Backbone as JSON, one array per atom type, in Angstrom:
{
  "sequence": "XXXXXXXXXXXXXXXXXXXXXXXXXXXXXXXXXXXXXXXXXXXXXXXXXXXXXXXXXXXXXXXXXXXXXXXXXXXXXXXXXXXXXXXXXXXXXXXXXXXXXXXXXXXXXXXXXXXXXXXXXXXXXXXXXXXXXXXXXXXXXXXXXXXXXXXXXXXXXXXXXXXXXXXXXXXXXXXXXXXXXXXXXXXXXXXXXXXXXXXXXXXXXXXXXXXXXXX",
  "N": [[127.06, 85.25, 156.08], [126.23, 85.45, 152.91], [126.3, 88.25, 150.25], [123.16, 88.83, 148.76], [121.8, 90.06, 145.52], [119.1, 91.13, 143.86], [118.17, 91.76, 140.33], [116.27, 93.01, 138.82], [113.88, 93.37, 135.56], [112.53, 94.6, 131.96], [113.0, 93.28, 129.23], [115.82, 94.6, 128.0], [116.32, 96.83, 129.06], [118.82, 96.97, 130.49], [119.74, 94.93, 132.38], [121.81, 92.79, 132.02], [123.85, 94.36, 130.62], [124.43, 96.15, 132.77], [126.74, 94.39, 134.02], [128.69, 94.95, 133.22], [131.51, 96.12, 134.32], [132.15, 94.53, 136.19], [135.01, 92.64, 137.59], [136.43, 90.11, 135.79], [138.52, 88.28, 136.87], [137.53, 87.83, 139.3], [134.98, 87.25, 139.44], [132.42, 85.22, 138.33], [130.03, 83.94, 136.11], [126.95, 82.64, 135.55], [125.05, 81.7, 132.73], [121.96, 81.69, 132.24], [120.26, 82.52, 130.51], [121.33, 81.35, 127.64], [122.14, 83.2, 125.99], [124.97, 84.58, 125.75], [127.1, 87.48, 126.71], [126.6, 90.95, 126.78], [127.89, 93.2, 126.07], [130.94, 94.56, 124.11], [133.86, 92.65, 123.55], [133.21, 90.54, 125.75], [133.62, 88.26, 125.51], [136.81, 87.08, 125.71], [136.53, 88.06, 128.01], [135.16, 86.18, 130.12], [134.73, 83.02, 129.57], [135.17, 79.29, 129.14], [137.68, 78.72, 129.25], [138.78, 80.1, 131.39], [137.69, 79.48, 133.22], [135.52, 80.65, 134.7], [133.11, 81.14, 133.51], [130.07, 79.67, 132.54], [127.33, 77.7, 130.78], [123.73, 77.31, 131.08], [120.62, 75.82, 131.32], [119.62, 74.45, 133.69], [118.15, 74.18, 136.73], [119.45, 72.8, 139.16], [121.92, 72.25, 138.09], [122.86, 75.16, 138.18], [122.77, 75.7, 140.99], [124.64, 73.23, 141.75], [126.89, 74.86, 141.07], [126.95, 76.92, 142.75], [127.67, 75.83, 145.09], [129.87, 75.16, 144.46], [131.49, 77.44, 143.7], [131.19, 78.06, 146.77], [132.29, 76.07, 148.45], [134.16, 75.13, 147.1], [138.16, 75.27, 147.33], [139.28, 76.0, 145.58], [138.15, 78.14, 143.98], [137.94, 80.61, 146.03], [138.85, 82.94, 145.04], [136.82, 83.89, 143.65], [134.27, 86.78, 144.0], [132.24, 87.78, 143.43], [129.21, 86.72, 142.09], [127.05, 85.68, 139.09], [124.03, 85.28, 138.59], [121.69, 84.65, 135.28], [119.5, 84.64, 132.9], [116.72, 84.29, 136.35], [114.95, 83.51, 135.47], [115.13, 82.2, 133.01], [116.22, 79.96, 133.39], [113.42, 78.57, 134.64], [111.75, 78.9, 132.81], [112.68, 77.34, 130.64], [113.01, 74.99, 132.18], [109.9, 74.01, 132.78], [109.41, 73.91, 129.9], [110.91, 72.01, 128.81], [109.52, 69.56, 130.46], [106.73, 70.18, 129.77], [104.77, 68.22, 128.67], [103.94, 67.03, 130.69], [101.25, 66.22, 133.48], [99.29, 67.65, 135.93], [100.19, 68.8, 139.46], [102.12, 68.07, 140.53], [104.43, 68.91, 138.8], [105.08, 71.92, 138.87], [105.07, 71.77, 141.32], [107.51, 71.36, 141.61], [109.27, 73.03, 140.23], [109.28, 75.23, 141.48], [110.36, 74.47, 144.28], [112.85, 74.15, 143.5], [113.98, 76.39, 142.05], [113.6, 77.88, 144.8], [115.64, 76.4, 146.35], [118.08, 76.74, 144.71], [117.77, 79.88, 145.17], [118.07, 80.13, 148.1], [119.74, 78.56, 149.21], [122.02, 80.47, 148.39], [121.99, 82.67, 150.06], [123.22, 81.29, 152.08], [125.86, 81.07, 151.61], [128.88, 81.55, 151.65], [130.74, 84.95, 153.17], [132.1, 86.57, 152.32], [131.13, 86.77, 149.84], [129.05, 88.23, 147.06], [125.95, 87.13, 145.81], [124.41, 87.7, 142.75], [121.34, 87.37, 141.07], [119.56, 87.85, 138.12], [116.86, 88.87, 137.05], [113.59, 88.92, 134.48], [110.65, 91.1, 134.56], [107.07, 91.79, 134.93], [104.56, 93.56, 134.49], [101.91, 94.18, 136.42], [98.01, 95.48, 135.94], [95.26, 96.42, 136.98], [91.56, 97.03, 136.9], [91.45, 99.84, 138.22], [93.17, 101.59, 136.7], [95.63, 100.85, 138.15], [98.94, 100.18, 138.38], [101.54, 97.99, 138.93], [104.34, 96.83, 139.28], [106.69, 93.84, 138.94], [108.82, 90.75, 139.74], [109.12, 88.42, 137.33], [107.08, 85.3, 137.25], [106.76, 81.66, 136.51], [104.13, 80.13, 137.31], [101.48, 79.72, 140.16], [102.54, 79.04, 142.46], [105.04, 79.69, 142.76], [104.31, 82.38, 142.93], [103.47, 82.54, 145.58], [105.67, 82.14, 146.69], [106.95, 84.72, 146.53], [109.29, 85.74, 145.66], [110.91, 88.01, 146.09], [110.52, 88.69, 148.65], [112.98, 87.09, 149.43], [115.37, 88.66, 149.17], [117.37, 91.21, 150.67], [117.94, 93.65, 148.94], [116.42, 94.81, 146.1], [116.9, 95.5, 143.02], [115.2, 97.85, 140.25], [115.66, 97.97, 137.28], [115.63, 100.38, 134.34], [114.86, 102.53, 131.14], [115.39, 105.85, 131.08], [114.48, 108.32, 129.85], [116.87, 108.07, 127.99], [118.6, 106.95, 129.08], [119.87, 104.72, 131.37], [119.41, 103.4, 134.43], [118.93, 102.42, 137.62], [116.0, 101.82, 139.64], [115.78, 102.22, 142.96], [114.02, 102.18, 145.24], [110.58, 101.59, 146.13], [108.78, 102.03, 143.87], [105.72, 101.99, 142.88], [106.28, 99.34, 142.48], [108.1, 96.54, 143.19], [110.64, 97.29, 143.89], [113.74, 97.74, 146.44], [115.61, 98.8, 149.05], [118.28, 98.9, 151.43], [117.71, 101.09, 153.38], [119.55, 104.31, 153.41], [121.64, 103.3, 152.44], [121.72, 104.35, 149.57], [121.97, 107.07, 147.33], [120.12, 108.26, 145.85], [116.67, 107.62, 144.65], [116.85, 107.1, 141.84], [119.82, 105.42, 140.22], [123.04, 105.38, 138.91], [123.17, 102.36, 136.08], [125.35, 100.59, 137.49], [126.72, 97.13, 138.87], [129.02, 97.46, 139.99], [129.35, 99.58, 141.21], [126.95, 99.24, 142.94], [127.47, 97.41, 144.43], [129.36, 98.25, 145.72], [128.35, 100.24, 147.49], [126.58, 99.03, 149.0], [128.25, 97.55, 150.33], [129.56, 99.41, 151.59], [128.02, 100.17, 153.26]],
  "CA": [[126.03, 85.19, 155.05], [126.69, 86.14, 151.58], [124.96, 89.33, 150.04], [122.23, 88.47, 147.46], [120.65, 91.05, 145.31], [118.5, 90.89, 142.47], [118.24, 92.91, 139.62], [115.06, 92.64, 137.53], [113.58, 94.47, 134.6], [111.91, 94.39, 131.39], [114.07, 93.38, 128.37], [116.48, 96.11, 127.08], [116.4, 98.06, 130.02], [120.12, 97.27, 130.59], [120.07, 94.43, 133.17], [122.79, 92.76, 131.62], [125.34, 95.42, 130.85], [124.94, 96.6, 133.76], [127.39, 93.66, 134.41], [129.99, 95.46, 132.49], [132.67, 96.89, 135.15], [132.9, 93.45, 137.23], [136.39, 91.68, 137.13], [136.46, 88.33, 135.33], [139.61, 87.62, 137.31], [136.79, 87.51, 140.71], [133.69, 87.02, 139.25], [131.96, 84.19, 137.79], [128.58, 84.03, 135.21], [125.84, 81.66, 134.85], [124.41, 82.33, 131.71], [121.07, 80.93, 131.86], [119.32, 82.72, 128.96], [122.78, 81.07, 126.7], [122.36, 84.42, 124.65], [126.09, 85.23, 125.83], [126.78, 88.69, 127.32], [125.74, 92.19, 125.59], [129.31, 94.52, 125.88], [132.0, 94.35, 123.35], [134.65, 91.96, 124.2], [133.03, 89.97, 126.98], [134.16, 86.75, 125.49], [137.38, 86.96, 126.21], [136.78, 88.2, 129.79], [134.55, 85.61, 130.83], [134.84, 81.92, 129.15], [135.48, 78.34, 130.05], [138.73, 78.39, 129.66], [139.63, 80.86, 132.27], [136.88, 78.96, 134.13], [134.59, 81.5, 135.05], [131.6, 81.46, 133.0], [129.01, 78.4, 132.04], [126.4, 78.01, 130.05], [123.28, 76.16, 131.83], [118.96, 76.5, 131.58], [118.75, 73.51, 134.63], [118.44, 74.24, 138.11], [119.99, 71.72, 139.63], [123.69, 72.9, 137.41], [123.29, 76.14, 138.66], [122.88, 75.27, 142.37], [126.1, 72.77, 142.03], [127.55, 76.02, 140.61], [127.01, 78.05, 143.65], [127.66, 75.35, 145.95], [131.19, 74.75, 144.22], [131.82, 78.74, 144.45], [131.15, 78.36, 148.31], [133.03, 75.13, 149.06], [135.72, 74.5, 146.58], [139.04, 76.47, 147.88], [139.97, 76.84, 144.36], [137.05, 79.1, 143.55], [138.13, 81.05, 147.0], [139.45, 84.04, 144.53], [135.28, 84.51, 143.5], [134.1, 87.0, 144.67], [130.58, 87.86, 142.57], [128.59, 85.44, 141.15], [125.85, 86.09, 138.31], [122.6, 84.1, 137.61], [121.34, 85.2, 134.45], [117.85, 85.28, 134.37], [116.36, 83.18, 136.82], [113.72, 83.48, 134.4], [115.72, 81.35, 131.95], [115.68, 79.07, 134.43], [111.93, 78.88, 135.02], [111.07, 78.71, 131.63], [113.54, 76.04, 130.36], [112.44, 73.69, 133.24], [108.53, 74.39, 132.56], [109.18, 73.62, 128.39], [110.91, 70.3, 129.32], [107.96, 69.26, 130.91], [105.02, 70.54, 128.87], [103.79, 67.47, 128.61], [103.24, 66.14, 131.65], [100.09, 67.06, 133.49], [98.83, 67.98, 137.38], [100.32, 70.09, 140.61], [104.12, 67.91, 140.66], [105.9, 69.85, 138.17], [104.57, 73.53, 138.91], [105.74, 72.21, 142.92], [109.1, 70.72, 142.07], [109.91, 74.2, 139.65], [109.22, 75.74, 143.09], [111.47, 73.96, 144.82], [114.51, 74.26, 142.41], [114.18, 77.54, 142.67], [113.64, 78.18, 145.89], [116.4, 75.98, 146.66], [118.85, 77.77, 144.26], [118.1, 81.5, 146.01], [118.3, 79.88, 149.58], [121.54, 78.65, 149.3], [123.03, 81.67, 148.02], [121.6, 83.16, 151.12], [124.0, 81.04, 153.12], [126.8, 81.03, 150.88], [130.31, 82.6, 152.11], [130.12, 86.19, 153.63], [132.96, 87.39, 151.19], [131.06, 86.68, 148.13], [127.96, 88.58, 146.24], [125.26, 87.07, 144.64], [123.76, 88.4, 141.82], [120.18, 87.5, 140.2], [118.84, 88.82, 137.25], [115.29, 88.58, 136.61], [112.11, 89.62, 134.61], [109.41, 91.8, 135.13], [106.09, 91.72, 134.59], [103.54, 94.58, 135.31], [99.84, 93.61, 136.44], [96.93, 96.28, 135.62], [93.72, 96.28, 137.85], [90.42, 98.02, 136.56], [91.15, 101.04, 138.2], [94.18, 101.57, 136.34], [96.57, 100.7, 138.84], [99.82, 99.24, 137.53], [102.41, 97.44, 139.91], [105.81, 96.0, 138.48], [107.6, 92.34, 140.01], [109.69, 89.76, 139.12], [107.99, 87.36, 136.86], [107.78, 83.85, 138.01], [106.33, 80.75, 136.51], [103.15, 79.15, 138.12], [100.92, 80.32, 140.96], [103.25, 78.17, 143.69], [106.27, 80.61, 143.4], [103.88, 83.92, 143.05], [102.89, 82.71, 146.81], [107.07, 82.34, 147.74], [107.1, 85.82, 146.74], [111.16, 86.36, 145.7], [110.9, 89.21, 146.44], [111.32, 88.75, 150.1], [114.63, 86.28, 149.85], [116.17, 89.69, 148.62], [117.7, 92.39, 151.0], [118.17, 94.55, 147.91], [116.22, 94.66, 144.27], [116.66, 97.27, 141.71], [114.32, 97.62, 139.07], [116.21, 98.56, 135.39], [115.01, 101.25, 133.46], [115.61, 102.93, 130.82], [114.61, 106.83, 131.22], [115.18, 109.61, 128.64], [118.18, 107.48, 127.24], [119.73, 106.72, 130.34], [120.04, 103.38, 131.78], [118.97, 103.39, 135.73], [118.27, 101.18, 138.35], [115.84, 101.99, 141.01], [116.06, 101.94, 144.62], [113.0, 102.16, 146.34], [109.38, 101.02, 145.48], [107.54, 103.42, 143.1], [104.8, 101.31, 141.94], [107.07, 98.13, 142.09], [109.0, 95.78, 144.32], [112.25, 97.8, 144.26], [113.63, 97.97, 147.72], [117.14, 98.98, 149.41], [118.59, 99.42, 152.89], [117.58, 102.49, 153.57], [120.38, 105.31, 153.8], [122.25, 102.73, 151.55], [121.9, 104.84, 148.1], [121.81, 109.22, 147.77], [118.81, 108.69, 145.65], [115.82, 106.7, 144.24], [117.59, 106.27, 140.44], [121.21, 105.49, 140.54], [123.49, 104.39, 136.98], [123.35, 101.0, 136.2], [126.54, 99.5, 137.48], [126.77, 96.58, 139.25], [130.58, 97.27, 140.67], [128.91, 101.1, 142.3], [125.91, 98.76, 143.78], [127.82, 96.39, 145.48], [130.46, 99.0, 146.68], [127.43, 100.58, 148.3], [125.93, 97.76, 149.8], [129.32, 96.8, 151.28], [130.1, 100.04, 152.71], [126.96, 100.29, 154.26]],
  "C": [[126.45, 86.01, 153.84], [125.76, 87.35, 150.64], [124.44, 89.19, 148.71], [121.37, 89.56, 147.07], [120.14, 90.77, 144.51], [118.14, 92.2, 141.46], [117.01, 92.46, 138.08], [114.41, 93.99, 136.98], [113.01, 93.65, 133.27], [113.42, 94.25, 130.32], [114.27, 94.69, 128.22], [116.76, 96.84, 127.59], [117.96, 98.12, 130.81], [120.74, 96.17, 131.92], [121.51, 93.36, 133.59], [123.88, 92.96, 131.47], [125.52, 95.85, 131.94], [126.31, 95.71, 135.0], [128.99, 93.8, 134.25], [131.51, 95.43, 133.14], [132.97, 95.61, 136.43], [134.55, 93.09, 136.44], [135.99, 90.97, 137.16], [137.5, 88.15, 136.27], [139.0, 87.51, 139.26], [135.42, 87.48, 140.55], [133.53, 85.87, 138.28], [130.59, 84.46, 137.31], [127.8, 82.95, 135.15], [125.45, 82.41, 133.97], [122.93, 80.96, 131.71], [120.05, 81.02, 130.79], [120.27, 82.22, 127.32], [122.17, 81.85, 125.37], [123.73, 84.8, 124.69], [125.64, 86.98, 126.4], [126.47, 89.89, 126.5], [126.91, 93.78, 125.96], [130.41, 93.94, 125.12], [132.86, 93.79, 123.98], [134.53, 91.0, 125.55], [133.54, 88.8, 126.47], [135.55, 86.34, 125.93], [137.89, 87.52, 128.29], [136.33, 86.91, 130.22], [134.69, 84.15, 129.57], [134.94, 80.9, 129.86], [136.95, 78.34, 130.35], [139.51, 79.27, 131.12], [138.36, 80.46, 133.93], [136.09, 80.08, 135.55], [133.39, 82.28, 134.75], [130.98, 79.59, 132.36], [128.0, 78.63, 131.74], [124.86, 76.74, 130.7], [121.93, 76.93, 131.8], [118.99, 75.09, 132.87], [119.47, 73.97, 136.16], [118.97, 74.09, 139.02], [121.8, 72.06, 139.02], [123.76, 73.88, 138.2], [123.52, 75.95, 140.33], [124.11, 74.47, 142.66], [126.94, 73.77, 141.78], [128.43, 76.48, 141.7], [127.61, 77.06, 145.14], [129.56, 75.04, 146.04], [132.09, 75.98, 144.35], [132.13, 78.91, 146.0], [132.35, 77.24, 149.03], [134.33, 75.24, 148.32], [136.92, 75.51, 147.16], [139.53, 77.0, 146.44], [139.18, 77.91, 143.56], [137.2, 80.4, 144.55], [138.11, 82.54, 146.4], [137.71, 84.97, 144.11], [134.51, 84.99, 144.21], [132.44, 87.93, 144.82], [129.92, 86.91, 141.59], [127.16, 85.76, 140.49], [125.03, 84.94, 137.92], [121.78, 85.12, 136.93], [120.64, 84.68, 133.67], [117.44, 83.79, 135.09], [114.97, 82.68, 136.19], [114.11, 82.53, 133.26], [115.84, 79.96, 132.7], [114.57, 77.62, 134.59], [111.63, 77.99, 133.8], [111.33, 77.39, 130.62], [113.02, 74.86, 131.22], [110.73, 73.43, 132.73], [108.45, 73.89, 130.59], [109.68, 72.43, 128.34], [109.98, 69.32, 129.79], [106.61, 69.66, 130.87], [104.32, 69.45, 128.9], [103.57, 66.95, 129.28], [102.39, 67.41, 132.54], [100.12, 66.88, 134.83], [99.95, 69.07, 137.8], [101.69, 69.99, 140.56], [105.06, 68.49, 139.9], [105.74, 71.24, 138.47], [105.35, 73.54, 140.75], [107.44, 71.83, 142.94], [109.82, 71.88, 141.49], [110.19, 75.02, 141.14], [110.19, 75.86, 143.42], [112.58, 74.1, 144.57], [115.0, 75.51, 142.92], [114.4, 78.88, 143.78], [115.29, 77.94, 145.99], [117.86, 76.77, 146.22], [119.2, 78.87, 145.37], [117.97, 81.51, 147.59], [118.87, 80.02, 150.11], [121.89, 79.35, 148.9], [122.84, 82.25, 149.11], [122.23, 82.37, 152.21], [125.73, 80.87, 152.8], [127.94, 81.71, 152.03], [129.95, 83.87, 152.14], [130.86, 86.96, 152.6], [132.28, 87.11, 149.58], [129.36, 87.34, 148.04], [127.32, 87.84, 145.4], [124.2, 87.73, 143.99], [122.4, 87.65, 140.89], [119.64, 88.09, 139.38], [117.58, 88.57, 137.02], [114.66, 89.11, 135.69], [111.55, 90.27, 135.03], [108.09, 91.55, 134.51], [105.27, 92.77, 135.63], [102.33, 94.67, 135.17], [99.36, 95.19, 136.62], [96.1, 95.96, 136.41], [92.62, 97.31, 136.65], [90.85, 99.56, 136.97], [92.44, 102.02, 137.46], [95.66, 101.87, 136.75], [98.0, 99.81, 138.46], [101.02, 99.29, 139.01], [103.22, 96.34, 139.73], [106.85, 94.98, 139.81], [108.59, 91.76, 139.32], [108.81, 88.71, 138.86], [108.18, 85.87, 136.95], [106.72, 83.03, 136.89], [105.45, 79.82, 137.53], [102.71, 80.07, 139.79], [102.05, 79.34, 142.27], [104.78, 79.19, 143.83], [105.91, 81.66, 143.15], [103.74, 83.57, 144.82], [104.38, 83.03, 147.29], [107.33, 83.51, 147.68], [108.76, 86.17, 146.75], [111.37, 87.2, 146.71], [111.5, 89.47, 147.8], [112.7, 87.95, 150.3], [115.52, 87.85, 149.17], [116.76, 90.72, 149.41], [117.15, 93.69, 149.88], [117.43, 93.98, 146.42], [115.84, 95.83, 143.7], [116.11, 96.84, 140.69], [115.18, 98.3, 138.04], [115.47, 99.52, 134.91], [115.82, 102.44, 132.45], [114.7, 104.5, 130.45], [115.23, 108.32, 130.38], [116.62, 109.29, 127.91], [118.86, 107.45, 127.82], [119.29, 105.27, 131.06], [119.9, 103.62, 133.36], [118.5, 102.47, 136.51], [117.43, 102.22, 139.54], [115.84, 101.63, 142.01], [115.47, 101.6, 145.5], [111.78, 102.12, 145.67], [108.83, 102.29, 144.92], [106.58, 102.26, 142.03], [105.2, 99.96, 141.74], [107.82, 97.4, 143.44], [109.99, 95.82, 144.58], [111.94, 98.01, 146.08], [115.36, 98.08, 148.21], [117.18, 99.04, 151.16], [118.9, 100.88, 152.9], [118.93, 103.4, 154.27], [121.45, 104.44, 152.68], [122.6, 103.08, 149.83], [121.3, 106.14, 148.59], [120.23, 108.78, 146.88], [117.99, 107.82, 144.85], [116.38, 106.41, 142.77], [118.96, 106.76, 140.55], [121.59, 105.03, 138.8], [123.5, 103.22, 137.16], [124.41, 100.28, 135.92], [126.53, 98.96, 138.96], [127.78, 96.68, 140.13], [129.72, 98.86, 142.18], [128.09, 100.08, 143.01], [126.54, 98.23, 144.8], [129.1, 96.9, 146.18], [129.49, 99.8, 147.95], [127.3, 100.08, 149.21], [127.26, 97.61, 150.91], [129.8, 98.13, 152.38], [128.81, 100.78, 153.87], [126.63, 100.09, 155.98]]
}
Protein backbone atom coordinates (compact mmCIF):
# COMPACT_ATOMS: atom_id res chain seq x y z
CA UNK A 1 0.00 0.00 0.00
CA UNK A 2 1.31 3.30 -0.89
CA UNK A 3 1.57 6.13 1.84
CA UNK A 4 -1.02 8.94 1.34
CA UNK A 5 -0.90 12.11 3.26
CA UNK A 6 -2.61 15.23 2.97
CA UNK A 7 -1.59 18.52 3.58
CA UNK A 8 -4.29 21.18 3.96
CA UNK A 9 -4.41 24.81 4.93
CA UNK A 10 -5.64 28.17 4.34
CA UNK A 11 -4.08 30.06 1.38
CA UNK A 12 -0.52 31.44 2.00
CA UNK A 13 0.18 29.37 4.76
CA UNK A 14 2.92 27.63 2.70
CA UNK A 15 1.24 24.42 1.46
CA UNK A 16 2.83 24.61 -1.71
CA UNK A 17 6.43 25.46 -1.01
CA UNK A 18 6.48 23.26 1.27
CA UNK A 19 7.02 21.13 -1.92
CA UNK A 20 10.31 22.76 -2.39
CA UNK A 21 13.14 20.06 -1.38
CA UNK A 22 11.43 17.05 -3.43
CA UNK A 23 13.53 15.68 -6.44
CA UNK A 24 12.02 16.30 -9.88
CA UNK A 25 14.20 13.45 -11.07
CA UNK A 26 11.47 11.03 -8.56
CA UNK A 27 8.68 13.03 -8.16
CA UNK A 28 5.87 13.95 -10.24
CA UNK A 29 3.08 17.16 -9.89
CA UNK A 30 -0.45 17.48 -10.72
CA UNK A 31 -1.10 20.93 -10.79
CA UNK A 32 -4.68 21.23 -10.37
CA UNK A 33 -5.06 24.90 -9.29
CA UNK A 34 -2.77 25.56 -13.05
CA UNK A 35 -1.26 28.57 -10.97
CA UNK A 36 2.26 26.76 -11.51
CA UNK A 37 4.50 26.28 -8.45
CA UNK A 38 5.52 29.19 -5.86
CA UNK A 39 9.75 28.71 -5.46
CA UNK A 40 12.15 30.27 -7.78
CA UNK A 41 13.15 28.07 -10.55
CA UNK A 42 10.54 25.34 -10.33
CA UNK A 43 9.97 25.43 -14.01
CA UNK A 44 12.79 23.99 -14.98
CA UNK A 45 12.64 21.25 -12.31
CA UNK A 46 9.33 20.09 -13.00
CA UNK A 47 7.82 20.42 -16.76
CA UNK A 48 6.48 18.34 -19.56
CA UNK A 49 9.31 17.87 -21.12
CA UNK A 50 11.15 15.99 -18.50
CA UNK A 51 7.68 14.43 -18.08
CA UNK A 52 6.95 14.96 -14.66
CA UNK A 53 4.52 17.61 -14.16
CA UNK A 54 0.81 18.23 -15.86
CA UNK A 55 -1.47 20.62 -15.80
CA UNK A 56 -5.22 19.24 -15.20
CA UNK A 57 -8.74 20.70 -13.10
CA UNK A 58 -10.67 17.04 -14.21
CA UNK A 59 -10.82 14.16 -12.12
CA UNK A 60 -10.89 11.60 -14.23
CA UNK A 61 -6.95 13.02 -15.81
CA UNK A 62 -5.73 12.97 -12.53
CA UNK A 63 -6.81 9.42 -11.58
CA UNK A 64 -5.30 8.13 -15.16
CA UNK A 65 -2.29 10.03 -13.74
CA UNK A 66 -1.95 8.01 -10.67
CA UNK A 67 -2.94 4.91 -12.23
CA UNK A 68 -0.09 5.40 -14.96
CA UNK A 69 2.47 6.24 -11.94
CA UNK A 70 1.41 2.75 -10.43
CA UNK A 71 1.32 0.59 -13.56
CA UNK A 72 3.49 1.97 -16.24
CA UNK A 73 7.24 0.51 -15.62
CA UNK A 74 8.49 3.60 -17.12
CA UNK A 75 7.19 5.80 -14.32
CA UNK A 76 8.86 2.96 -11.88
CA UNK A 77 11.70 5.79 -11.03
CA UNK A 78 8.44 7.95 -9.21
CA UNK A 79 8.62 7.95 -6.22
CA UNK A 80 6.19 11.06 -4.80
CA UNK A 81 3.36 12.14 -6.42
CA UNK A 82 1.55 15.66 -5.80
CA UNK A 83 -2.19 16.53 -6.23
CA UNK A 84 -2.48 20.10 -6.04
CA UNK A 85 -5.42 21.11 -4.45
CA UNK A 86 -7.95 18.61 -4.52
CA UNK A 87 -9.88 21.61 -4.05
CA UNK A 88 -9.07 22.68 -7.62
CA UNK A 89 -10.45 19.73 -8.45
CA UNK A 90 -13.80 20.11 -6.71
CA UNK A 91 -14.38 23.38 -7.81
CA UNK A 92 -13.52 23.09 -11.55
CA UNK A 93 -15.88 20.03 -11.81
CA UNK A 94 -18.82 21.87 -9.79
CA UNK A 95 -18.35 25.29 -12.34
CA UNK A 96 -18.63 22.98 -15.41
CA UNK A 97 -21.80 21.97 -14.31
CA UNK A 98 -23.52 25.00 -12.78
CA UNK A 99 -26.12 24.63 -14.80
CA UNK A 100 -27.49 21.58 -14.43
CA UNK A 101 -29.86 20.99 -11.57
CA UNK A 102 -30.76 18.04 -8.74
CA UNK A 103 -28.66 15.34 -6.42
CA UNK A 104 -26.51 13.63 -9.85
CA UNK A 105 -23.81 16.05 -10.06
CA UNK A 106 -23.13 16.84 -6.21
CA UNK A 107 -23.10 12.46 -6.21
CA UNK A 108 -20.92 11.90 -9.24
CA UNK A 109 -18.27 14.97 -7.76
CA UNK A 110 -18.33 12.47 -4.85
CA UNK A 111 -17.44 9.76 -6.60
CA UNK A 112 -14.50 11.26 -8.66
CA UNK A 113 -13.13 12.10 -5.77
CA UNK A 114 -13.51 9.49 -3.75
CA UNK A 115 -12.32 7.40 -6.44
CA UNK A 116 -9.13 9.49 -7.04
CA UNK A 117 -8.00 9.23 -3.01
CA UNK A 118 -8.93 5.41 -2.99
CA UNK A 119 -6.75 4.45 -5.53
CA UNK A 120 -3.84 6.15 -4.27
CA UNK A 121 -4.54 4.14 -1.21
CA UNK A 122 -3.71 1.03 -3.20
CA UNK A 123 -1.15 2.35 -5.33
CA UNK A 124 2.57 0.78 -5.14
CA UNK A 125 4.12 0.54 -1.57
CA UNK A 126 7.35 2.40 -2.83
CA UNK A 127 5.59 5.48 -3.76
CA UNK A 128 4.04 8.60 -1.60
CA UNK A 129 1.08 10.31 -2.25
CA UNK A 130 0.68 13.70 -1.62
CA UNK A 131 -2.73 15.84 -1.40
CA UNK A 132 -2.98 19.29 -0.90
CA UNK A 133 -6.10 20.73 0.22
CA UNK A 134 -8.14 23.71 1.69
CA UNK A 135 -9.38 24.60 4.84
CA UNK A 136 -12.23 25.94 6.04
CA UNK A 137 -13.01 26.82 9.76
CA UNK A 138 -16.76 26.45 11.07
CA UNK A 139 -17.83 28.78 14.18
CA UNK A 140 -20.75 27.57 16.49
CA UNK A 141 -22.60 30.15 18.85
CA UNK A 142 -20.55 29.37 21.60
CA UNK A 143 -17.55 30.45 19.94
CA UNK A 144 -16.13 27.28 19.17
CA UNK A 145 -13.99 27.18 16.03
CA UNK A 146 -12.87 23.78 14.38
CA UNK A 147 -10.58 23.76 11.14
CA UNK A 148 -11.02 20.78 8.01
CA UNK A 149 -10.48 20.26 4.65
CA UNK A 150 -12.99 22.03 2.59
CA UNK A 151 -15.05 19.97 0.31
CA UNK A 152 -17.76 20.77 -2.13
CA UNK A 153 -21.42 19.64 -1.37
CA UNK A 154 -22.95 17.98 1.68
CA UNK A 155 -22.25 14.22 -0.01
CA UNK A 156 -18.40 14.44 0.49
CA UNK A 157 -18.74 16.39 4.09
CA UNK A 158 -20.49 12.84 5.03
CA UNK A 159 -17.16 10.78 3.25
CA UNK A 160 -15.28 12.75 5.64
CA UNK A 161 -11.45 12.80 3.86
CA UNK A 162 -10.28 13.07 6.56
CA UNK A 163 -10.42 9.46 7.45
CA UNK A 164 -8.83 8.08 3.89
CA UNK A 165 -5.68 9.84 5.47
CA UNK A 166 -3.16 8.09 7.90
CA UNK A 167 -1.43 11.45 8.21
CA UNK A 168 -2.78 15.33 7.72
CA UNK A 169 -0.88 18.35 8.62
CA UNK A 170 -2.50 21.48 8.90
CA UNK A 171 -0.13 24.65 7.36
CA UNK A 172 0.35 27.55 9.30
CA UNK A 173 1.92 30.32 9.34
CA UNK A 174 3.02 31.41 13.09
CA UNK A 175 5.12 34.47 14.06
CA UNK A 176 6.72 34.32 10.45
CA UNK A 177 7.42 30.84 10.38
CA UNK A 178 5.88 28.43 8.12
CA UNK A 179 4.67 25.09 10.16
CA UNK A 180 2.75 22.20 9.72
CA UNK A 181 0.88 20.65 12.51
CA UNK A 182 0.78 17.26 13.79
CA UNK A 183 -1.87 16.56 16.00
CA UNK A 184 -5.48 17.94 16.36
CA UNK A 185 -5.66 21.34 18.17
CA UNK A 186 -9.00 22.47 17.23
CA UNK A 187 -8.68 20.77 13.72
CA UNK A 188 -8.39 17.51 11.85
CA UNK A 189 -4.58 17.33 12.01
CA UNK A 190 -3.57 13.85 12.90
CA UNK A 191 -0.17 11.70 12.82
CA UNK A 192 1.04 8.26 13.91
CA UNK A 193 1.69 8.84 17.10
CA UNK A 194 5.51 8.75 18.21
CA UNK A 195 5.97 9.54 14.41
CA UNK A 196 7.00 13.44 14.90
CA UNK A 197 9.18 15.10 18.34
CA UNK A 198 6.49 17.66 18.40
CA UNK A 199 3.02 19.13 17.58
CA UNK A 200 4.61 22.02 14.95
CA UNK A 201 7.30 20.74 12.75
CA UNK A 202 8.97 23.07 9.45
CA UNK A 203 7.17 22.78 6.47
CA UNK A 204 9.05 20.33 4.36
CA UNK A 205 7.62 17.75 2.61
CA UNK A 206 11.14 15.66 2.03
CA UNK A 207 11.53 15.77 6.49
CA UNK A 208 7.66 14.50 6.53
CA UNK A 209 7.96 11.72 4.45
CA UNK A 210 11.46 10.72 5.84
CA UNK A 211 9.55 10.51 9.10
CA UNK A 212 6.72 8.67 8.09
CA UNK A 213 9.02 6.13 6.40
CA UNK A 214 11.24 5.60 9.22
CA UNK A 215 8.56 5.09 11.42
Amino acid sequence: MAKVICIAGESGTGKTTSMRNLDPETSFYIDCDKKGLSWKGWKSQFNGDKKNYIVTDFPSVALTALKKLDKDESFKKIKVCVVDTINGLMVADEMRRTKEKGYDKWQDLAQSIYELVDYSLTMRNDITVVFIAHTQTDHDDNGYMFTRIKTSGRKLDKITLESKFSTVLISKCVDGRYVFETQANFSTAKSPMGAFESKEIDNDIVTVIKALEDF
